[in-house]
Structure formats: C-alpha cells, structure tokens
Coordinates of C-alpha atoms in Angstrom, one line a residue:
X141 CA 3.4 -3.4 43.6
X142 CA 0.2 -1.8 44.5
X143 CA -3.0 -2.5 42.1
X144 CA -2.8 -0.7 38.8
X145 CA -5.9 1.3 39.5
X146 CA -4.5 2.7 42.8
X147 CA -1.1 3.4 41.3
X148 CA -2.4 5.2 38.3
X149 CA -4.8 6.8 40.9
X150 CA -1.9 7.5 43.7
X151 CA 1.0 8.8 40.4
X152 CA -2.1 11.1 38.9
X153 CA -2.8 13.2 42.7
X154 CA 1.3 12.8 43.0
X155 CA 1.5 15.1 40.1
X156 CA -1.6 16.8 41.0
X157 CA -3.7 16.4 37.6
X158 CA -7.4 15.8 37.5
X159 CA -9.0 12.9 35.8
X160 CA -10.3 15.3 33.0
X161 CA -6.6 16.6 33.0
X162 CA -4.9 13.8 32.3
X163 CA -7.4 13.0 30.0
X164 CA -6.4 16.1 28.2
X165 CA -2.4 15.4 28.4
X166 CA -3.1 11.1 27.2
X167 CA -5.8 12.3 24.7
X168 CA -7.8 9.3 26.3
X169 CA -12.0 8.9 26.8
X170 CA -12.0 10.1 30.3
X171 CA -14.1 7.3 31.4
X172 CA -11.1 5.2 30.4
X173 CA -9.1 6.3 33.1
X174 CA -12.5 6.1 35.3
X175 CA -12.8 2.5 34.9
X176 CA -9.4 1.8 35.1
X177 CA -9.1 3.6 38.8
X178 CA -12.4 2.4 39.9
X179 CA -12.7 -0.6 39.0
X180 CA -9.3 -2.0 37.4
X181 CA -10.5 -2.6 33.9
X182 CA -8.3 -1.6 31.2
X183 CA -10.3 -1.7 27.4
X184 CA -6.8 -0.2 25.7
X185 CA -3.4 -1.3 26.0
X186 CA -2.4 1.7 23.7
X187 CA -4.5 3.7 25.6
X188 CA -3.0 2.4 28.9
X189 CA 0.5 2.9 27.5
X190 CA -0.3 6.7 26.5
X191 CA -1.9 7.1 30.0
X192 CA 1.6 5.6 31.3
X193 CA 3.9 8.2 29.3
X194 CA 1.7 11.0 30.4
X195 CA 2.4 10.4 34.3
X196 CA 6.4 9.3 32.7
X197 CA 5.7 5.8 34.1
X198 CA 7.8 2.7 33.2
X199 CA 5.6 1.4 30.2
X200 CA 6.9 -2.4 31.0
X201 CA 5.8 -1.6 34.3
X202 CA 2.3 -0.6 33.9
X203 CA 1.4 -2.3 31.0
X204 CA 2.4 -5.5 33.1
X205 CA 1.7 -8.2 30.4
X206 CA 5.6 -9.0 29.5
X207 CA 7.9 -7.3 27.5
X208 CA 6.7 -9.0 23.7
X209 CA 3.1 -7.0 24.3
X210 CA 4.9 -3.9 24.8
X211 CA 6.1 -4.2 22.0
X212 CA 3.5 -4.9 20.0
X213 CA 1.5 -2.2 22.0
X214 CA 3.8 0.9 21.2
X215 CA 3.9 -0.6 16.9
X216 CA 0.2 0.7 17.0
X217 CA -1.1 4.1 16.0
X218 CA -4.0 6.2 16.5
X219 CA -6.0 7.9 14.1
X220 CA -8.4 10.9 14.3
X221 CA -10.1 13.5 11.6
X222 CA -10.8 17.0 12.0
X223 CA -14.0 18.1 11.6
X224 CA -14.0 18.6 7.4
X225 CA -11.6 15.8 7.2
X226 CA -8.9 17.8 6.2
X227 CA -6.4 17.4 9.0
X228 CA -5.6 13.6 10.0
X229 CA -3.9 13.3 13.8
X230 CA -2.1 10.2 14.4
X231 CA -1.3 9.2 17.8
X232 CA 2.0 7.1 17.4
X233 CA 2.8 4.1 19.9
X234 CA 6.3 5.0 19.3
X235 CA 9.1 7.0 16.7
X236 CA 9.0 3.5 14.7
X237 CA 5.4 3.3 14.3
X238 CA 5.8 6.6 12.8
X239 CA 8.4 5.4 10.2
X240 CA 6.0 2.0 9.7
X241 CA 3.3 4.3 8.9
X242 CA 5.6 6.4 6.5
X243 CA 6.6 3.9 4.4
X244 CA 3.9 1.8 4.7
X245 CA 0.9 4.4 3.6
X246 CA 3.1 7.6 2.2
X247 CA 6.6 6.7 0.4
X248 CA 5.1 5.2 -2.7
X249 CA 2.0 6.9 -3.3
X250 CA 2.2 10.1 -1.6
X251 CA 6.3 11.2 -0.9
X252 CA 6.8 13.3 -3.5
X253 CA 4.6 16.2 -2.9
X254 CA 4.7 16.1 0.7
X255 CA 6.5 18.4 3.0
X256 CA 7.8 17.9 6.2
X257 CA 8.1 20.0 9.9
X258 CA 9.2 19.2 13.2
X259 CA 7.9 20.5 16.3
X260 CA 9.3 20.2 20.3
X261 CA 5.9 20.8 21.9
X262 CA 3.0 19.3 20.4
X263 CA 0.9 23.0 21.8
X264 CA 2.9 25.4 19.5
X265 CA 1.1 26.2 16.1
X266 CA 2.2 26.1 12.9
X267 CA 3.7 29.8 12.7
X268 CA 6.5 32.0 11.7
X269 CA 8.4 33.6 14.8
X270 CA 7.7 37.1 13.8
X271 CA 3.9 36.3 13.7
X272 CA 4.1 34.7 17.4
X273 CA 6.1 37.5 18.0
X274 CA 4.2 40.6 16.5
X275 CA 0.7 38.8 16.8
X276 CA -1.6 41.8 18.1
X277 CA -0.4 44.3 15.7
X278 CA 0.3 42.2 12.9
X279 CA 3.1 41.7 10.0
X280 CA 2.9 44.7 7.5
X281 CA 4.9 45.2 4.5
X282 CA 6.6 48.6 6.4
X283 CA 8.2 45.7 9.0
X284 CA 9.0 43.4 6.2
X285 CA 11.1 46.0 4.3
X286 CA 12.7 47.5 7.7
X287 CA 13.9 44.1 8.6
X288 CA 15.3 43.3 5.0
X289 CA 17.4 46.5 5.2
X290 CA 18.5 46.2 8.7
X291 CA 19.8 42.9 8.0
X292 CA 21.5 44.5 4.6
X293 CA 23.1 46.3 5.9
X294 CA 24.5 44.2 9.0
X295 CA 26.0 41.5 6.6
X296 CA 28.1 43.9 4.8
X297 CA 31.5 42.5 4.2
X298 CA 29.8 38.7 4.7
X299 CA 30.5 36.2 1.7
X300 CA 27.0 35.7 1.1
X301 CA 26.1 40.0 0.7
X302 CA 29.5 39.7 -1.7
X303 CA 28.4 36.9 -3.8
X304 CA 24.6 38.4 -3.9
X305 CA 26.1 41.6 -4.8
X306 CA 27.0 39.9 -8.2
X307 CA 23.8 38.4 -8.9
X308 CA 21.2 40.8 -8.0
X309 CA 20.8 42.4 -11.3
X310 CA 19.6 39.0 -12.7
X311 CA 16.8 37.8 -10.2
X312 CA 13.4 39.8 -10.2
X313 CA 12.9 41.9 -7.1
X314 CA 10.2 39.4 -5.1
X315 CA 13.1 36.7 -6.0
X316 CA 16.1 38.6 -3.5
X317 CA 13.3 39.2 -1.0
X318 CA 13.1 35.5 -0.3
X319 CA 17.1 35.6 -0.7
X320 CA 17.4 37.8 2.2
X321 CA 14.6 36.3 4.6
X322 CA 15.5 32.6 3.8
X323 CA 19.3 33.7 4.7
X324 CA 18.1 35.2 7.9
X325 CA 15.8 32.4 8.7
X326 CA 18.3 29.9 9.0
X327 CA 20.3 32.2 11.2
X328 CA 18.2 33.6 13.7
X329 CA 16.5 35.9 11.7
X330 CA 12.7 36.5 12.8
X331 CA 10.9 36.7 9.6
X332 CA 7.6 35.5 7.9
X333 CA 8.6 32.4 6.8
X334 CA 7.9 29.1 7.8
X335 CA 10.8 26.4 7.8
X336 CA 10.0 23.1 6.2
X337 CA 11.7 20.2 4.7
X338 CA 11.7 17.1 2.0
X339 CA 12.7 14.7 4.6
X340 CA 11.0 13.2 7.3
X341 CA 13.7 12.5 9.1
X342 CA 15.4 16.1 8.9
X343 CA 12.2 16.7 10.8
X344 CA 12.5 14.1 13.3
X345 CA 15.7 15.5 14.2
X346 CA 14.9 19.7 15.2
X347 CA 11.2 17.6 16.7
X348 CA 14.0 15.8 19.1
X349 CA 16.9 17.8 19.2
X350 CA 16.2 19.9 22.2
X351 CA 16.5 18.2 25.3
X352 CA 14.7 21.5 27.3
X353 CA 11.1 20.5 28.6
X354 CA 8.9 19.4 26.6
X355 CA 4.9 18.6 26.0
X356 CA 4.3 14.2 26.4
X357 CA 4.1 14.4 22.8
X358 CA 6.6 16.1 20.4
X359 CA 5.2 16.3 16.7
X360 CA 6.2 15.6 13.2
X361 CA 4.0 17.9 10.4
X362 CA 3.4 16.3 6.8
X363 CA 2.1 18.9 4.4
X364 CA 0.9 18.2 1.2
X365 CA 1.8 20.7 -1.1
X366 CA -0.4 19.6 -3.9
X367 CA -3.5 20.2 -2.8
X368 CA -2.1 23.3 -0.5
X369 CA -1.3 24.9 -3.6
X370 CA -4.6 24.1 -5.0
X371 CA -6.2 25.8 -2.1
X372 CA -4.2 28.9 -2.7
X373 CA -5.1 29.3 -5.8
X374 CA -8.9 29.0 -5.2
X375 CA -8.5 31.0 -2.3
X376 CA -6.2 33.6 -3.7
X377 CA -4.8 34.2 -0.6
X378 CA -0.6 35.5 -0.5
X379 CA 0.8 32.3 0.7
X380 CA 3.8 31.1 -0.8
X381 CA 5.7 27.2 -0.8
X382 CA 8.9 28.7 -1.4
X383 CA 11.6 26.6 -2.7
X384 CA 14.7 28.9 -2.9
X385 CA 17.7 27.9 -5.5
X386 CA 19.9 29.9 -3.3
X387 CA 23.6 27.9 -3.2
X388 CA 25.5 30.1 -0.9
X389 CA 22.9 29.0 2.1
X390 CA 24.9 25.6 2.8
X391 CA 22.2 25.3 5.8
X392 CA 19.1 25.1 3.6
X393 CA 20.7 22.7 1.3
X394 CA 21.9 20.0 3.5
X395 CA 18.4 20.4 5.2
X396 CA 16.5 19.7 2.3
X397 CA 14.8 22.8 3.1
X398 CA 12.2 25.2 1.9
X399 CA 9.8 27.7 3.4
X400 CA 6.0 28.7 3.2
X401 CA 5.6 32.3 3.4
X402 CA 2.3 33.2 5.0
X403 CA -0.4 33.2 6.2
X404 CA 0.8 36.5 7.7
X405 CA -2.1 36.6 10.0
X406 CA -2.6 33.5 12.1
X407 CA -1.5 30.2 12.0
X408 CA -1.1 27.5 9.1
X409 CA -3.1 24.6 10.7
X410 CA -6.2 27.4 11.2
X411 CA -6.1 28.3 8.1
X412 CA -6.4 24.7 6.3
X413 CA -9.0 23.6 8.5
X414 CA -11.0 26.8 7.3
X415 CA -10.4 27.4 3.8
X416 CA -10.2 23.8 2.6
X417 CA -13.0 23.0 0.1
X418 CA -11.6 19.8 -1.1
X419 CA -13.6 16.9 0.1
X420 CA -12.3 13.9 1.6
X421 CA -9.1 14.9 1.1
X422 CA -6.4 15.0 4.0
X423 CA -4.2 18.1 3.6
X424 CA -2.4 17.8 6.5
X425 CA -0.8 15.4 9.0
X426 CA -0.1 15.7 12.6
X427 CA 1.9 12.7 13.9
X428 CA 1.8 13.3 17.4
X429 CA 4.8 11.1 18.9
X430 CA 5.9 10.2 22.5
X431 CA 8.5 12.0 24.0
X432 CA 10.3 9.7 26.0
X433 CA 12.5 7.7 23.5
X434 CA 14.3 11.0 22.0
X435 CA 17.9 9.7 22.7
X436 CA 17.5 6.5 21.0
X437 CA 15.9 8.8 18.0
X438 CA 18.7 11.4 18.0
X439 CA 20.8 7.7 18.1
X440 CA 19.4 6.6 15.2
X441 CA 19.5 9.6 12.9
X442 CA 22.8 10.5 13.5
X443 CA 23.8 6.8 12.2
X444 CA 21.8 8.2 9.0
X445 CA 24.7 10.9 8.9
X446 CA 21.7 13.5 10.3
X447 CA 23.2 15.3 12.8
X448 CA 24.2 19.0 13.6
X449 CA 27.4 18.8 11.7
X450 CA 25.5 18.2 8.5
X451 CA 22.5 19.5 8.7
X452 CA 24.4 22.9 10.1
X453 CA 27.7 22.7 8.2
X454 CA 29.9 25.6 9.9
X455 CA 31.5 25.7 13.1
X456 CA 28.4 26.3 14.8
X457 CA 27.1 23.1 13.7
X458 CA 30.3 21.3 14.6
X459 CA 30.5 22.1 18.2
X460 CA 26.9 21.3 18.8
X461 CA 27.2 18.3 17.2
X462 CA 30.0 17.6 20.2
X463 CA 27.8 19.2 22.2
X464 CA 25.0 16.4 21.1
X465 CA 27.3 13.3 21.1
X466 CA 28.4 13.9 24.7
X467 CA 24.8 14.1 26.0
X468 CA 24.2 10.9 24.4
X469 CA 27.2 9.0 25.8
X470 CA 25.8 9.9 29.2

C-alpha cells in the first residue's frame, strides 16, 4: 500500500475535494490533514478515522495500527460549544459512543426532560416542512387555517374525523388545532410543527432509516425542554412543546412522540443560539454520528422491537418493514 500521506493525498484529488474542503466535510484543523500529506504525521487517531469516513475509506485500513485501536479509536467522542455555550456538538467515533455517552452523562441526571430528533443529513436545520417550504413569504395564520380545513374536509368518512366528531365539543379550540396538524404530521401533512420524541432510539431509527444519500455524518438532536420552556417564557415568543393526548393517532403513540410548534419564522437551532440568556447552560445537543455503520444500527434497533411495523402500526408500516428487512439481508 502506498504511504498514508499519498493515499489520503491521491483518494482526496480522486474525489476532487480541496484540503480546506475536506476539512469542512471531517470537521478537522486543516493543518491536520497538511501534516499528515506532507509529511506523514498523524497527531489524531480520531481525527484520522473522521478524515477516513469522509473520503469512505476502510477505517482498519487507514488507521493501520490493528484492529483493537480501532476500536478503541471509534469509542471516543468529540466535543465542541457554540459561541454562548448553549449548543454542545459532539462528534461521535461511532453509533455506540453515542449510546456510551447517553447513558453515561444523560439517563440519570438529565433523561427526563430531554427530547429527542433524528436527522439524515447533518446540513438540514431544525425546521418544520412548511417553513422550508414557504420560507420567503412566511407561515401566516390565513395558511394555517386553509390547511386545517382542506385537510377537514378530505378525511371525511375516516375513523379518526368520526371519532373527533364526538369529542370536539369538549376540547378548547387551540386544543383540535394541534389535533388536526399532529394527525397530518404523521401522515404527510406539511404543517408548522416539528416532530420530536422521548426516545433516543426512536430517533436513531428515522436518523438511519433512509438508505438515499446522505451527508458523512447523520445526526441525533437532544432538546432540553426545561430550560426551552424557560426561554419561552422570558422570551414570550409563540413556541409551543406540544405533547398531544390524542389516542386515535396509533403513529404518535408508539413513537413516543410530540411536536414543538414554532418558531414560525426560521429555524430552531437559530433561535436558541440567539435568545438563550441562561449561562452555562447547554440547551441543546447535536450528536453528529458517522454514517457508514447504518445497517448494523437499523440491526440493532429492530432487535429492540423499533422498526417500521411498530413505530408505523398500519399496513403502510408493515410492508416497509418487509421492505427494510430485505435490504438488510442483502
């Protein structure tokens, strides 16, 4: 095998990136990668094994120290601040580090008021699809009502318009608005509201479930809704953590799911980073994790019974779930 310097050099002008841009993709010192292909000096192995994943090179391979390092290497995160310290990004060595970290500095002292989101491309912000849709001109209540009605009135005969039917006269009005768009939300529905759930592992599974092409990275969101809600207040700004009671949406139970409604104008992850005013205090975190070992991940979770058929308990959900298993077989 050629020197490492020259095949990092040699697999970098292959898939014509620049020094600085595969700096970008690794989220690596650029003078790393400087040393390493003029002179052959390494100072990072977990640096050297994200520079690796970035040019989808054999890890074993290029990390060249036996297979026991490697394994050591990808069990070791990364952790940086945002500028007020309110947004912690973790670069994970692999999907177990992740779950190391998880239980190791969340589940005891932090589980219960956090919320979880998954994420395919580690570039897409935290937004609802009718903001990313209707950016320029913005979300007004005019839209909000029109799609509430439209939808109405296309679910006439369904179960679920039946049952609500019943109930309606009993629930304030702002109470079947989040009805109707949570319902729509979990089937296709572009609305305002932002899907999020209990589980971190619900959220591993839509950050994985797509096998389409995706960023190096995909990324797992934890939330804490505590000191979110604490913002809000101080802020007074209309966002909602919405946590609907609604039992004819099978989908948002078995998901463990609720839904932040808002900001209406640009995305979440802005927002925090400019309206926190609680110091030393990290409101959200970004687990940025490699992309290469979704099938043993998909694996895993579905021998946690977290799958398409249960997450998505309808026929839809069973013949994707067939859909999933064959893919895995291969």
């Amino acid at each position: 095998m050629k020197e490492l310097k020259e095949y990092i050099r040699s697999t970098r002008e292959e898939n014509k990136l620049t020094l600085q841009k595969l700096a970008d993709i690794s989220k690596v010192d650029p003078q790393i990668i400087e040393d390493l292909e003029e002179k052959n000096m390494i100072s990072s192995d977990v640096a050297l094994l994200r520079i690796a994943r970035s040019l989808k090179l054999d890890p074993l391979i290029i990390l060249g120290k036996g297979k026991f390092k490697y394994l050591e290497t990808r069990m070791k995160n990364e952790e940086f601040l945002s500028k007020n310290s309110c947004i912690k990004t973790i670069y994970c060595g692999s999907w177990d580090s992740f779950i190391n970290y998880y239980t190791q500095n969340m589940f005891e002292s932090k589980d219960k008021d956090l919320i979880w989101r998954g994420h395919k491309d580690s570039n897409w912000k935290l937004e609802s699809t009718l903001l990313r849709e209707y950016r320029e001109g913005g979300i007004t209540d005019d839209m909000l009502i029109a799609i509430i009605e439209k939808f109405k009135k296309s679910t006439l005969g369904n179960k679920e318009r039946i049952e609500m039917e019943k109930i309606k006269g009993n629930i304030e009005k702002d109470e079947e608005l989040m009805f109707w768009l949570s319902l729509g939300q979990h089937h296709g529905l572009k609305t305002p509201l932002l899907d999020w759930t209990y589980s971190p592992y619900v959220a591993s599974y839509f950050a994985y479930v797509d096998s389409g092409e995706a960023s190096t990275y995909r990324v797992i969101y934890a939330l804490d809704s505590e000191i979110l809600n604490m913002i809000i207040e101080m802020t007074g700004e209309d966002i909602k953590i919405v946590e609907s009671e609604n039992h004819f949406n099978k989908r948002l139970i078995n998901q463990q799911g609720l839904f932040i409604y808002g900001p209406l104008d640009y995305h979440l992850e802005k927002w925090i980073e400019e309206n926190s005013f609680i110091n030393d205090k990290v409101i959200l975190y970004k687990f940025m994790i490699p992309n290469s070992e979704r099938k043993t991940i998909l694996k895993l979770l579905n021998k946690m019974n977290i799958n398409p058929k249960s997450l998505f308990p309808d026929l839809t959900g069973a013949s994707n779930h067939v859909n999933l298993e064959i893919e895995l077989e291969i």
